[in-house]
CSV table of C-alpha atoms in Angstrom, one decimal:
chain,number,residue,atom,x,y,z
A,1,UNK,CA,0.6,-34.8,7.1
A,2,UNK,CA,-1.0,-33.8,3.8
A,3,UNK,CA,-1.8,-30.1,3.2
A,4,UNK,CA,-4.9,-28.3,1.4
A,5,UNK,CA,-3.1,-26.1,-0.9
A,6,UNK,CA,-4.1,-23.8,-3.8
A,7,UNK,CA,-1.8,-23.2,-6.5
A,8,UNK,CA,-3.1,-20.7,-9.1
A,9,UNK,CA,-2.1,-17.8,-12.2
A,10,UNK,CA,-3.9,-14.9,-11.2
A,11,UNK,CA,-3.7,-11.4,-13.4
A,12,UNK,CA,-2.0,-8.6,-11.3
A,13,UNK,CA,-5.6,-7.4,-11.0
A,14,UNK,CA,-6.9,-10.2,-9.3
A,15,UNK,CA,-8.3,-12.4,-12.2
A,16,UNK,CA,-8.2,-16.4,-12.9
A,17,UNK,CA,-10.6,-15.8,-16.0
A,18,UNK,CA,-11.3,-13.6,-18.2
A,19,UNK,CA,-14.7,-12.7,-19.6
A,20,UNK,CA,-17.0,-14.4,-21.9
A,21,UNK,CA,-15.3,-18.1,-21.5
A,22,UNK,CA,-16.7,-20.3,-23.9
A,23,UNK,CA,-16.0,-24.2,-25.1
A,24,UNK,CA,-12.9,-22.9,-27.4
A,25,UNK,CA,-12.1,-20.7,-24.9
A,26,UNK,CA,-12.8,-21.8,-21.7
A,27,UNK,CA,-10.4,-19.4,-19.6
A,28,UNK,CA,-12.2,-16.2,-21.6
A,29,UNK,CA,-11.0,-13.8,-23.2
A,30,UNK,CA,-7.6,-13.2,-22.4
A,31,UNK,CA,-7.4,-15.5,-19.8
A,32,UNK,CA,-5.0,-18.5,-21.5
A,33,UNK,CA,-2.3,-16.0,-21.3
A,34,UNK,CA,-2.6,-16.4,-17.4
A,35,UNK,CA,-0.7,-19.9,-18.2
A,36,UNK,CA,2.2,-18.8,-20.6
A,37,UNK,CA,4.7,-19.3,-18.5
A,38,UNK,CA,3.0,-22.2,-16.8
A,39,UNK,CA,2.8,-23.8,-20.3
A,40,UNK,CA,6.7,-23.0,-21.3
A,41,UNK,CA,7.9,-25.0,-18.4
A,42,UNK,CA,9.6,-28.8,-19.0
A,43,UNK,CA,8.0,-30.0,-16.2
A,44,UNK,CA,4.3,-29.2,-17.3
A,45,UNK,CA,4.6,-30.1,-21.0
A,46,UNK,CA,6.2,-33.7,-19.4
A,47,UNK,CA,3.2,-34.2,-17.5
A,48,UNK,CA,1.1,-33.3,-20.5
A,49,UNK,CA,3.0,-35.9,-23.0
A,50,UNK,CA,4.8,-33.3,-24.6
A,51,UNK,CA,8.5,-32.7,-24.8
A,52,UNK,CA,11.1,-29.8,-24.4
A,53,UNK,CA,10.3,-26.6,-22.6
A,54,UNK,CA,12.5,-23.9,-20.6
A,55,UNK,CA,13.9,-24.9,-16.7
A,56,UNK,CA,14.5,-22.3,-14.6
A,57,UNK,CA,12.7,-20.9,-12.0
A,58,UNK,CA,9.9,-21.3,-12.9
A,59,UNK,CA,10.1,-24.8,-14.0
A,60,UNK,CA,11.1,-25.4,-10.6
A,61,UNK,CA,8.2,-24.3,-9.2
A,62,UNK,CA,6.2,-25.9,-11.2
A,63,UNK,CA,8.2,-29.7,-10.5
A,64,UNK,CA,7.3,-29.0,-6.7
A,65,UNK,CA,3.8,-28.3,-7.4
A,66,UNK,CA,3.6,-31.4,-9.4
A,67,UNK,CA,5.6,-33.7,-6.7
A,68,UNK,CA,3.0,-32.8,-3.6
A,69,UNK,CA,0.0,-33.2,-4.9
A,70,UNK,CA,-1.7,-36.6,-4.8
A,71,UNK,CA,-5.3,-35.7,-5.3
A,72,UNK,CA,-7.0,-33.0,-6.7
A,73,UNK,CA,-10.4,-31.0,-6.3
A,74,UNK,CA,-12.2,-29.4,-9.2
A,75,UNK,CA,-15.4,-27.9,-9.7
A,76,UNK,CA,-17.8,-29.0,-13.0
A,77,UNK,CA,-16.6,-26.2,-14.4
A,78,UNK,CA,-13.4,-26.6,-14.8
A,79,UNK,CA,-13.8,-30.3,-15.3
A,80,UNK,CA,-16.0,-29.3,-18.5
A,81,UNK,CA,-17.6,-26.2,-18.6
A,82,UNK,CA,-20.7,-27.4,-18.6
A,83,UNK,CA,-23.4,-27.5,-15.8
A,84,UNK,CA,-26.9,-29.8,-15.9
A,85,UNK,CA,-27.0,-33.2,-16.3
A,86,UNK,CA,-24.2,-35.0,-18.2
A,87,UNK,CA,-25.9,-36.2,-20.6
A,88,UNK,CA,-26.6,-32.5,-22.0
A,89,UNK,CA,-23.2,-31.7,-21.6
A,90,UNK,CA,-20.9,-31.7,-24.7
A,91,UNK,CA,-17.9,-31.4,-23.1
A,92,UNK,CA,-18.8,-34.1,-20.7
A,93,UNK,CA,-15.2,-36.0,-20.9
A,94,UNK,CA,-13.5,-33.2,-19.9
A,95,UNK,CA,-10.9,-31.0,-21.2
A,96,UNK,CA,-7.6,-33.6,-21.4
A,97,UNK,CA,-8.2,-36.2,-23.7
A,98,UNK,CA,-7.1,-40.1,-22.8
A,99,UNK,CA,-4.3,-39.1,-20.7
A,100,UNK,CA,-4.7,-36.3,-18.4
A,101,UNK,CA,-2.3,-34.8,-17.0
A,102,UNK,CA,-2.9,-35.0,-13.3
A,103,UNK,CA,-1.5,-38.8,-13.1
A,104,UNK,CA,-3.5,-38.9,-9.9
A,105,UNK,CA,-7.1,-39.4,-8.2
A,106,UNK,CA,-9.5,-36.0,-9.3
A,107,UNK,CA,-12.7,-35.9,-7.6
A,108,UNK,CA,-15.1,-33.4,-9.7
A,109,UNK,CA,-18.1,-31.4,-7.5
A,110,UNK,CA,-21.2,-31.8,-9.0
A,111,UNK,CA,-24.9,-31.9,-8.4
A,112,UNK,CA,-25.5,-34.9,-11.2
A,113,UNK,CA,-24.6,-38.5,-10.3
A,114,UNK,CA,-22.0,-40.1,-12.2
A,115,UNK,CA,-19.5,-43.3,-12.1
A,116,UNK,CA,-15.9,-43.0,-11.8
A,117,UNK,CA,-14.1,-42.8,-15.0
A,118,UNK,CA,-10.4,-44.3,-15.4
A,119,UNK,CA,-8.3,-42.5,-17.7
A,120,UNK,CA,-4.5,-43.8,-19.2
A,121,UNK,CA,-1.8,-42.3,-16.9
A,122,UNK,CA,-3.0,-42.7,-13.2
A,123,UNK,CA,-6.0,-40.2,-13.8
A,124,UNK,CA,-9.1,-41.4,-12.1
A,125,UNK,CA,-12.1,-38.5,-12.3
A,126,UNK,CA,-14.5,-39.3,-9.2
A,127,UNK,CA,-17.8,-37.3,-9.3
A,128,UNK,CA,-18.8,-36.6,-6.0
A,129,UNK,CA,-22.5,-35.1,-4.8
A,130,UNK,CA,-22.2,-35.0,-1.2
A,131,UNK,CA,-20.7,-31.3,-0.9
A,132,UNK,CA,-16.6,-29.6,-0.1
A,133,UNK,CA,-16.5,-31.7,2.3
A,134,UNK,CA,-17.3,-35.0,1.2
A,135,UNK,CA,-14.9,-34.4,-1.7
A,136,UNK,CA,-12.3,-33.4,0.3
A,137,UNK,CA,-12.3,-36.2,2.3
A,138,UNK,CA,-11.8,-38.4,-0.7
A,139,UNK,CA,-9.1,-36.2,-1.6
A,140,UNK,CA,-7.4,-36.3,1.4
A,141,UNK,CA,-7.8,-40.6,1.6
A,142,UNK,CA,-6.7,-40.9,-1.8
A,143,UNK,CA,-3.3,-38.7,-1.4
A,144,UNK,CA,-1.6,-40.4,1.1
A,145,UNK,CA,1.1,-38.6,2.3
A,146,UNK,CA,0.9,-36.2,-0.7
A,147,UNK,CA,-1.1,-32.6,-0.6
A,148,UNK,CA,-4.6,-31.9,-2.1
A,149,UNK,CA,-4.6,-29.0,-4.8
A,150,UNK,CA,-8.3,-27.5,-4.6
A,151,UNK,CA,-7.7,-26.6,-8.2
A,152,UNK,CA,-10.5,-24.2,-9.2
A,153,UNK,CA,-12.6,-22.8,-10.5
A,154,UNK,CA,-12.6,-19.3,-8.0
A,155,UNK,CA,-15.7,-20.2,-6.7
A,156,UNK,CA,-14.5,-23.5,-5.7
A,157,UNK,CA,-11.6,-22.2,-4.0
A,158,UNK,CA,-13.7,-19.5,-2.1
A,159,UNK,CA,-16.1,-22.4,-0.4
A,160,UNK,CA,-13.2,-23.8,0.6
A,161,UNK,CA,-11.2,-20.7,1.9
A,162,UNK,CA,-14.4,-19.5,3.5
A,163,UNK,CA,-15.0,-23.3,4.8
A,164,UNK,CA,-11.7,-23.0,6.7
A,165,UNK,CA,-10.3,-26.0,4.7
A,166,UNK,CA,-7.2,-24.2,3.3
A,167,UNK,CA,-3.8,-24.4,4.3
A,168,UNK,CA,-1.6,-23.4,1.4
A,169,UNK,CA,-2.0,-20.8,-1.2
A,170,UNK,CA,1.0,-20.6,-4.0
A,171,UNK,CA,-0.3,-17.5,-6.6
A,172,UNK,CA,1.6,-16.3,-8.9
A,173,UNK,CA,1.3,-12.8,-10.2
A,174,UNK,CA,1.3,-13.1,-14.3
A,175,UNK,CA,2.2,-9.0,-15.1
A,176,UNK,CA,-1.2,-8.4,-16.5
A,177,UNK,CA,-4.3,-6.4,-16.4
A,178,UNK,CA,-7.3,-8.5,-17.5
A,179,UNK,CA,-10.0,-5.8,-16.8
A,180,UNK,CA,-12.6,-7.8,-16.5
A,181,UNK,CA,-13.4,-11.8,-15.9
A,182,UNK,CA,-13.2,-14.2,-12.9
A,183,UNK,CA,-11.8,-12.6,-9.6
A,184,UNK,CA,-9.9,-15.1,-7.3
A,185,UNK,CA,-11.0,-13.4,-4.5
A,186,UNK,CA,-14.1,-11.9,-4.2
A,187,UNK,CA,-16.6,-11.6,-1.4
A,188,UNK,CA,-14.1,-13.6,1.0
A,189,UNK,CA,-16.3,-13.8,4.0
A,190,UNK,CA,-14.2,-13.5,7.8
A,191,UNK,CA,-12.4,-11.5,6.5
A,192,UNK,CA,-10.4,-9.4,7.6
A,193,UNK,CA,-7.9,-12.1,8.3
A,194,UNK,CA,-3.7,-12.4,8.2
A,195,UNK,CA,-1.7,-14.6,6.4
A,196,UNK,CA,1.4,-15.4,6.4
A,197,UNK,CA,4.4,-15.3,3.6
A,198,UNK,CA,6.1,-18.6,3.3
A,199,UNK,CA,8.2,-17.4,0.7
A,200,UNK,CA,8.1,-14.5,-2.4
A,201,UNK,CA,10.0,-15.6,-5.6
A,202,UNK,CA,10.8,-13.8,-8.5
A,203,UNK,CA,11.3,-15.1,-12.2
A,204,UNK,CA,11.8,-13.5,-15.6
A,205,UNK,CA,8.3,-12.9,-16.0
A,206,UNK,CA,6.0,-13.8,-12.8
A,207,UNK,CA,5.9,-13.1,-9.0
A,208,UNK,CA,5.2,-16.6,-6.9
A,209,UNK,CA,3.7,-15.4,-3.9
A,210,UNK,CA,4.2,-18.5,-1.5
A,211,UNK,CA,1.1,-17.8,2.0
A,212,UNK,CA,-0.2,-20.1,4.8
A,213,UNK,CA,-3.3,-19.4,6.2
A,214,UNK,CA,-2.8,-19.6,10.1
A,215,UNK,CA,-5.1,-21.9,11.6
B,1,UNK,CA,13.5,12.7,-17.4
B,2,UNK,CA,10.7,12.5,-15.0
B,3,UNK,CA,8.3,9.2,-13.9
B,4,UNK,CA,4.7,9.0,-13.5
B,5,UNK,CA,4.8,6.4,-10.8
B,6,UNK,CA,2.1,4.5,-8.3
B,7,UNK,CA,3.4,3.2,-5.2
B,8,UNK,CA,0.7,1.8,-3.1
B,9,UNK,CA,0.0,-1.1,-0.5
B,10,UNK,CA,-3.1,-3.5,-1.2
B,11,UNK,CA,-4.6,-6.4,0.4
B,12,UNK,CA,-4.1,-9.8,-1.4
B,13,UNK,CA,-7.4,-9.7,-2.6
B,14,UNK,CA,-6.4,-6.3,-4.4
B,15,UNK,CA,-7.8,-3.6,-1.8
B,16,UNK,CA,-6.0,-0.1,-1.2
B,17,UNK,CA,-9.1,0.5,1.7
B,18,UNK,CA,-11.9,-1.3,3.6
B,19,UNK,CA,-15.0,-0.6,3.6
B,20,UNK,CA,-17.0,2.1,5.3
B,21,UNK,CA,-14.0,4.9,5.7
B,22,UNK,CA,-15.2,7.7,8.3
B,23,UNK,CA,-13.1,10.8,9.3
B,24,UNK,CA,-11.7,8.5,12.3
B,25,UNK,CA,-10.9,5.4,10.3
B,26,UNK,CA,-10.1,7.0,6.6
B,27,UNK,CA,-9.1,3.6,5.1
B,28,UNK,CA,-12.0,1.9,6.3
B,29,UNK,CA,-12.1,-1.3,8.3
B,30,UNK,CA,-9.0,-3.1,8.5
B,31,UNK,CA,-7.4,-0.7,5.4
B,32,UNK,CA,-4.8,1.0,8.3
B,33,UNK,CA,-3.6,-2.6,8.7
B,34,UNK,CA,-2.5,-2.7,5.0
B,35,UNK,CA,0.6,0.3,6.3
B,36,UNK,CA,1.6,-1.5,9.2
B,37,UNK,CA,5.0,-2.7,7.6
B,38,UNK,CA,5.1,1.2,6.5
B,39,UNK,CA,4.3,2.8,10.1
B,40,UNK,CA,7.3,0.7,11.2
B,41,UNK,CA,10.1,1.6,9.4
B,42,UNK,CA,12.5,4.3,9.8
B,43,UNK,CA,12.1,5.9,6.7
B,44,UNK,CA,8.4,6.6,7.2
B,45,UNK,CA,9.0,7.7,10.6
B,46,UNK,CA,11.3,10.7,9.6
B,47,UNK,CA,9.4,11.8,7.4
B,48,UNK,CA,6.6,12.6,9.7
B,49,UNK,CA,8.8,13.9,12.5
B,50,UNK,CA,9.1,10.8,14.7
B,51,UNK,CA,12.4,9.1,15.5
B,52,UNK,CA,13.1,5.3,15.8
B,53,UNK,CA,11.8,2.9,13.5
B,54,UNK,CA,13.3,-0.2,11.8
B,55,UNK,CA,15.9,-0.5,9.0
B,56,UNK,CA,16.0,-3.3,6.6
B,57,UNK,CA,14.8,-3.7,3.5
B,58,UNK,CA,11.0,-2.4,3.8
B,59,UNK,CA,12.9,0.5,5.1
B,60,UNK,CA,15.1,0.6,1.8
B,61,UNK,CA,12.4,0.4,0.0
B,62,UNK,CA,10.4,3.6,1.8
B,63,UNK,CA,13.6,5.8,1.7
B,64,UNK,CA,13.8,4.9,-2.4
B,65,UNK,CA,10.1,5.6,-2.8
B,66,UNK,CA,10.6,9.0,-0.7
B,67,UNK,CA,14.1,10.2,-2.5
B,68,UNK,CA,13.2,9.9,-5.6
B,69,UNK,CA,9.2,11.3,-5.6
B,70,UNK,CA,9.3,15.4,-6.1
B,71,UNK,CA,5.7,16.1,-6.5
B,72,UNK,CA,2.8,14.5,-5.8
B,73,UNK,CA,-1.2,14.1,-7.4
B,74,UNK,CA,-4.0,13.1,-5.5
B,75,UNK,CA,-7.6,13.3,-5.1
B,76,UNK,CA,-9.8,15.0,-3.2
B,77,UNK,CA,-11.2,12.3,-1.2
B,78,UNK,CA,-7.6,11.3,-0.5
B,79,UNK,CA,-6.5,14.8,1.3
B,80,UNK,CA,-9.4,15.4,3.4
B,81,UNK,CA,-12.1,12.5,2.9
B,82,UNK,CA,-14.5,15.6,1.7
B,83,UNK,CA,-16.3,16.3,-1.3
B,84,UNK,CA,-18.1,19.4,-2.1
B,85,UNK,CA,-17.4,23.2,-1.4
B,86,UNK,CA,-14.6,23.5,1.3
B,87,UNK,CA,-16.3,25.8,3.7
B,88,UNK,CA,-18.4,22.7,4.3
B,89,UNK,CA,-15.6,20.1,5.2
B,90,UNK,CA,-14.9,19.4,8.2
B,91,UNK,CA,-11.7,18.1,7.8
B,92,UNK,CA,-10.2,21.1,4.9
B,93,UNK,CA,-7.3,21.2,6.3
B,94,UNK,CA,-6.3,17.9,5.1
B,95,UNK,CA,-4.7,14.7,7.8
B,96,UNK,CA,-1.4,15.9,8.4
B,97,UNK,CA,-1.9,19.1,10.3
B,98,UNK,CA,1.0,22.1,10.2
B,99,UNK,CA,4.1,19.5,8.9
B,100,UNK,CA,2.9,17.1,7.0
B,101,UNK,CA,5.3,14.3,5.6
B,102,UNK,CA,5.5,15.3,1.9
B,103,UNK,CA,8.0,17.8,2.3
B,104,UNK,CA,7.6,18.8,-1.5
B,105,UNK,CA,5.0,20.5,-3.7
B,106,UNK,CA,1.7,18.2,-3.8
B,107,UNK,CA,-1.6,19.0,-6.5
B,108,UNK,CA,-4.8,18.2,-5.1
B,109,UNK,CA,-7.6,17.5,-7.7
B,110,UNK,CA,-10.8,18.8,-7.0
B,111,UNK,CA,-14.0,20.5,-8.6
B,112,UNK,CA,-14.1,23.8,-5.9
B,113,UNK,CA,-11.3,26.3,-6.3
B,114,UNK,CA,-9.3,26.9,-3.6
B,115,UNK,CA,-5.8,29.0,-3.3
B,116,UNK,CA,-2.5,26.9,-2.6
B,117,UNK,CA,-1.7,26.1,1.3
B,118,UNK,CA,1.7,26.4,2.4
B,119,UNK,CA,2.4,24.2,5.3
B,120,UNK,CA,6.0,23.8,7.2
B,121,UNK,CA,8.9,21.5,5.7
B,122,UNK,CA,8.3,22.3,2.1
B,123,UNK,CA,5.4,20.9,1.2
B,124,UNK,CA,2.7,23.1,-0.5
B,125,UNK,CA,-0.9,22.1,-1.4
B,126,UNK,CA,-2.3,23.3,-4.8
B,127,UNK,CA,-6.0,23.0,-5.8
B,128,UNK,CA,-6.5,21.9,-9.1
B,129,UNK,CA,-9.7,22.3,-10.7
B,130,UNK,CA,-8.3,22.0,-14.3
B,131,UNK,CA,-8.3,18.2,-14.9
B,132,UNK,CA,-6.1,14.9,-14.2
B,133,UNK,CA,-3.6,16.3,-17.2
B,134,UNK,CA,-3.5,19.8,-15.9
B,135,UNK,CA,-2.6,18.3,-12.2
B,136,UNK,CA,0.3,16.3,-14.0
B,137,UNK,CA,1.6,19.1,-16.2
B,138,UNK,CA,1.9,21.0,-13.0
B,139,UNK,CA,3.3,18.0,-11.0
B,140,UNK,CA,5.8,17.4,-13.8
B,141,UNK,CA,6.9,20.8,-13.9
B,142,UNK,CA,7.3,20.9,-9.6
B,143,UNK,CA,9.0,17.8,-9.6
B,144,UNK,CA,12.1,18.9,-11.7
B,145,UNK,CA,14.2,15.9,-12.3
B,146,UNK,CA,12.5,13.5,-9.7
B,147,UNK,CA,9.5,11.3,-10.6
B,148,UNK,CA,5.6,12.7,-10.2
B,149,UNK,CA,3.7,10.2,-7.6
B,150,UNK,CA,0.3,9.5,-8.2
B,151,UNK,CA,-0.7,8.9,-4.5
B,152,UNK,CA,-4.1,8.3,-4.7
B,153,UNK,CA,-7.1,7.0,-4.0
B,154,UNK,CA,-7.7,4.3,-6.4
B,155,UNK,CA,-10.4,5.9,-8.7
B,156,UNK,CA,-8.0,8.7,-9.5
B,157,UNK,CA,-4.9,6.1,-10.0
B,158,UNK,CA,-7.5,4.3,-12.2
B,159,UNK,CA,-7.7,7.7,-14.1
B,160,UNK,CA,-4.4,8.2,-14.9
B,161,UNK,CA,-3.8,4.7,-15.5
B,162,UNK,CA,-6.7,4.8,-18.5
B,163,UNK,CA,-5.3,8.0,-19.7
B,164,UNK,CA,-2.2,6.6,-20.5
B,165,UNK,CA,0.1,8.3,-18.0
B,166,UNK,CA,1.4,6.1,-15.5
B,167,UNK,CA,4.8,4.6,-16.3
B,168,UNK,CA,5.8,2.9,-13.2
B,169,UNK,CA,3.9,1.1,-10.3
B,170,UNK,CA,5.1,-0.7,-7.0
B,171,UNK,CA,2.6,-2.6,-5.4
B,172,UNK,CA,2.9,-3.3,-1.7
B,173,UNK,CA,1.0,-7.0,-1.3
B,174,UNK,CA,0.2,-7.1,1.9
B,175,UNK,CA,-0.5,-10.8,3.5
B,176,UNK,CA,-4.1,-9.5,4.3
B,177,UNK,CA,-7.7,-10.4,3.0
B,178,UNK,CA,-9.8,-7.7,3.3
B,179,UNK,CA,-12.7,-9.3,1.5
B,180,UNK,CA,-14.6,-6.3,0.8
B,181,UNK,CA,-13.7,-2.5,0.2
B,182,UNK,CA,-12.2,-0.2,-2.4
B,183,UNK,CA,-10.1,-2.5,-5.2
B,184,UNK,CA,-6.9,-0.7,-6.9
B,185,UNK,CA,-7.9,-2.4,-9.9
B,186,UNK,CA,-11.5,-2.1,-10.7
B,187,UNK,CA,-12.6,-1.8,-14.6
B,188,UNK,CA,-9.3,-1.2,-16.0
B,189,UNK,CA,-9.9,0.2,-19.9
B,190,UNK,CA,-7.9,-0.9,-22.7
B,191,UNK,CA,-7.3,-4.0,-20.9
B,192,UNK,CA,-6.2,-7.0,-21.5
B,193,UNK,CA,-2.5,-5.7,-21.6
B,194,UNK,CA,1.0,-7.0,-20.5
B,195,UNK,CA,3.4,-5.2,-18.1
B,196,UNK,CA,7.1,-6.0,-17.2
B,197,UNK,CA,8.2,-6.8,-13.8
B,198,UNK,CA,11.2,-4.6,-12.7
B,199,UNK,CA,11.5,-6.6,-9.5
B,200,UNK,CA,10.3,-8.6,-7.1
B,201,UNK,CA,11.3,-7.6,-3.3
B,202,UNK,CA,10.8,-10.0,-0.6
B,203,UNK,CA,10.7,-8.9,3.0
B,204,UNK,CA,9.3,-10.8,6.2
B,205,UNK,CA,6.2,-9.1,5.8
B,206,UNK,CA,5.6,-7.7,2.3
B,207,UNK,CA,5.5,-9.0,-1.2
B,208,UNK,CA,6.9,-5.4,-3.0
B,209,UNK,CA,5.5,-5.9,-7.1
B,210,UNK,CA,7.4,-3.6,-9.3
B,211,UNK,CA,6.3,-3.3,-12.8
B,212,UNK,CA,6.7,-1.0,-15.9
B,213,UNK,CA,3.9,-0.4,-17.9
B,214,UNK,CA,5.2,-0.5,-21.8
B,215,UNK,CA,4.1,2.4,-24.0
């Protein structure tokens, strides 16, 4: 039974972004160092074409988060950066080049009709209109017996938790204070709620906070 | 040589209180939740005169944080909920009546001068009007070889964390969204900066974050 799961660097105060994000740095200021450890790992440079890289911990982590998910949901944001029609947006092929490195069906949130667009490597980039919903659907159709990763941006993941559509959240804690940028959380509406720890694991350099949200 | 150290429990979203804190409910709506996994353990429970209480290792953890703290600095708003002169609170007295669970000398920062309160079990109340540095020098000095604990509330941690002072914190990452309240983190200064984890503690309940700040 596939699983709605959010697996995301947050700063230790609360941050995916940081502030002023621009084309050349679309995570803002500050906010790429969320991913260092993400970015040392084996498994993540593999998926991104590149070799070497630590294992560990943390590149454990990182191989299981790779292995369940077979769909993912972004908003137009983090597909690009841009917002408006597409034809006005400079970034509009996205961040990854010719082979991205999801390897899997992406279906992008937006308000500005577009056709599908097959990448090298198993990444398909579906642009879908119709809402969370509708886009989750597609998700869920497309990964079989594999999770879907609502993949960001925060305000993404927030419809979603505040939709009731979340099962899984993975965050890991990168030791940092960002000050300022993109909260994960903010405004969560039922709250207050419980969740639950699935599992807390520690590596050199990040805390991997492992929840289910009860339903 | 003596700490300056923060040990405090948040919600996942990053809140050490809910919102709307009255005299009956000081955290605020759904903040007593976040010391559930405190109120439980046996630790916690000696120190404020009541037997039973679970061991384990929450409990470790409390009996640690309690050994090793011999002074503590909070604010105002902390020790009574009050602001303004003290003939005009209603609670001046402080929460935790003739014995309260400190048991060692604590510094209470405030603007209206007031002379020190000795209470039963060794703990002493001091009124500092001086400033966040003077309420440390004295701390420091009361502590002896034990560390100094900044208790609280999260604008005055946020205080000594800008100034420079705080070299330890443990955060307490409760499984809780509290969507809306007071943040621990809120407008950090001379941020974005790196800290080091010291450890990472899982228990059934609590995700315990320890980190060293670097100076």
């Amino acid at each position: 039974m596939s699983r709605v799961a959010v697996d995301i660097s947050v700063s230790l105060d609360g941050f995916v972004a940081g502030p002023n994000p621009t084309l050349e740095e679309p995570l803002g200021e500050g906010g790429e160092s969320l991913h260092d450890w993400v970015v040392a790992t084996r498994p993540w440079r593999e998926s991104h074409g590149l070799s070497g890289g630590e294992t560990g911990i943390d590149a454990n982590i990182m191989a299981e988060s790779i292995e369940k998910v077979g769909a993912t949901v972004m908003g137009r944001r983090m597909f690009s950066g841009g917002a408006g029609p597409w034809e006005d947006d400079p970034n509009a092929d996205g961040w990854w080049g010719d082979d991205p490195p999801f390897h899997h069906s992406v279906f992008v949130l937006t308000h500005h009709e577009r056709d599908p667009v097959d990448k090298q490597g198993g990444t398909t980039f579906t642009f879908v209109t119709g809402g969370i919903e509708a886009a989750l659907e597609q998700a869920l159709a497309a990964a079989g017996d594999k999770d879907v990763a609502v993949a960001g941006g925060a305000n993404v993941i927030q419809q979603y938790l505040n939709a009731g559509f979340i099962d899984d959240l993975q965050i890991h804690v990168t030791p940092m204070l960002l000050g300022r940028g993109v909260r994960l959380f903010d405004d969560v509406q039922k709250a207050p709620f419980r969740l639950t720890y699935t599992g807390v694991i520690e590596s050199s350099s990040v805390a991997h906070l492992r929840l289910r949200i009860p339903k």
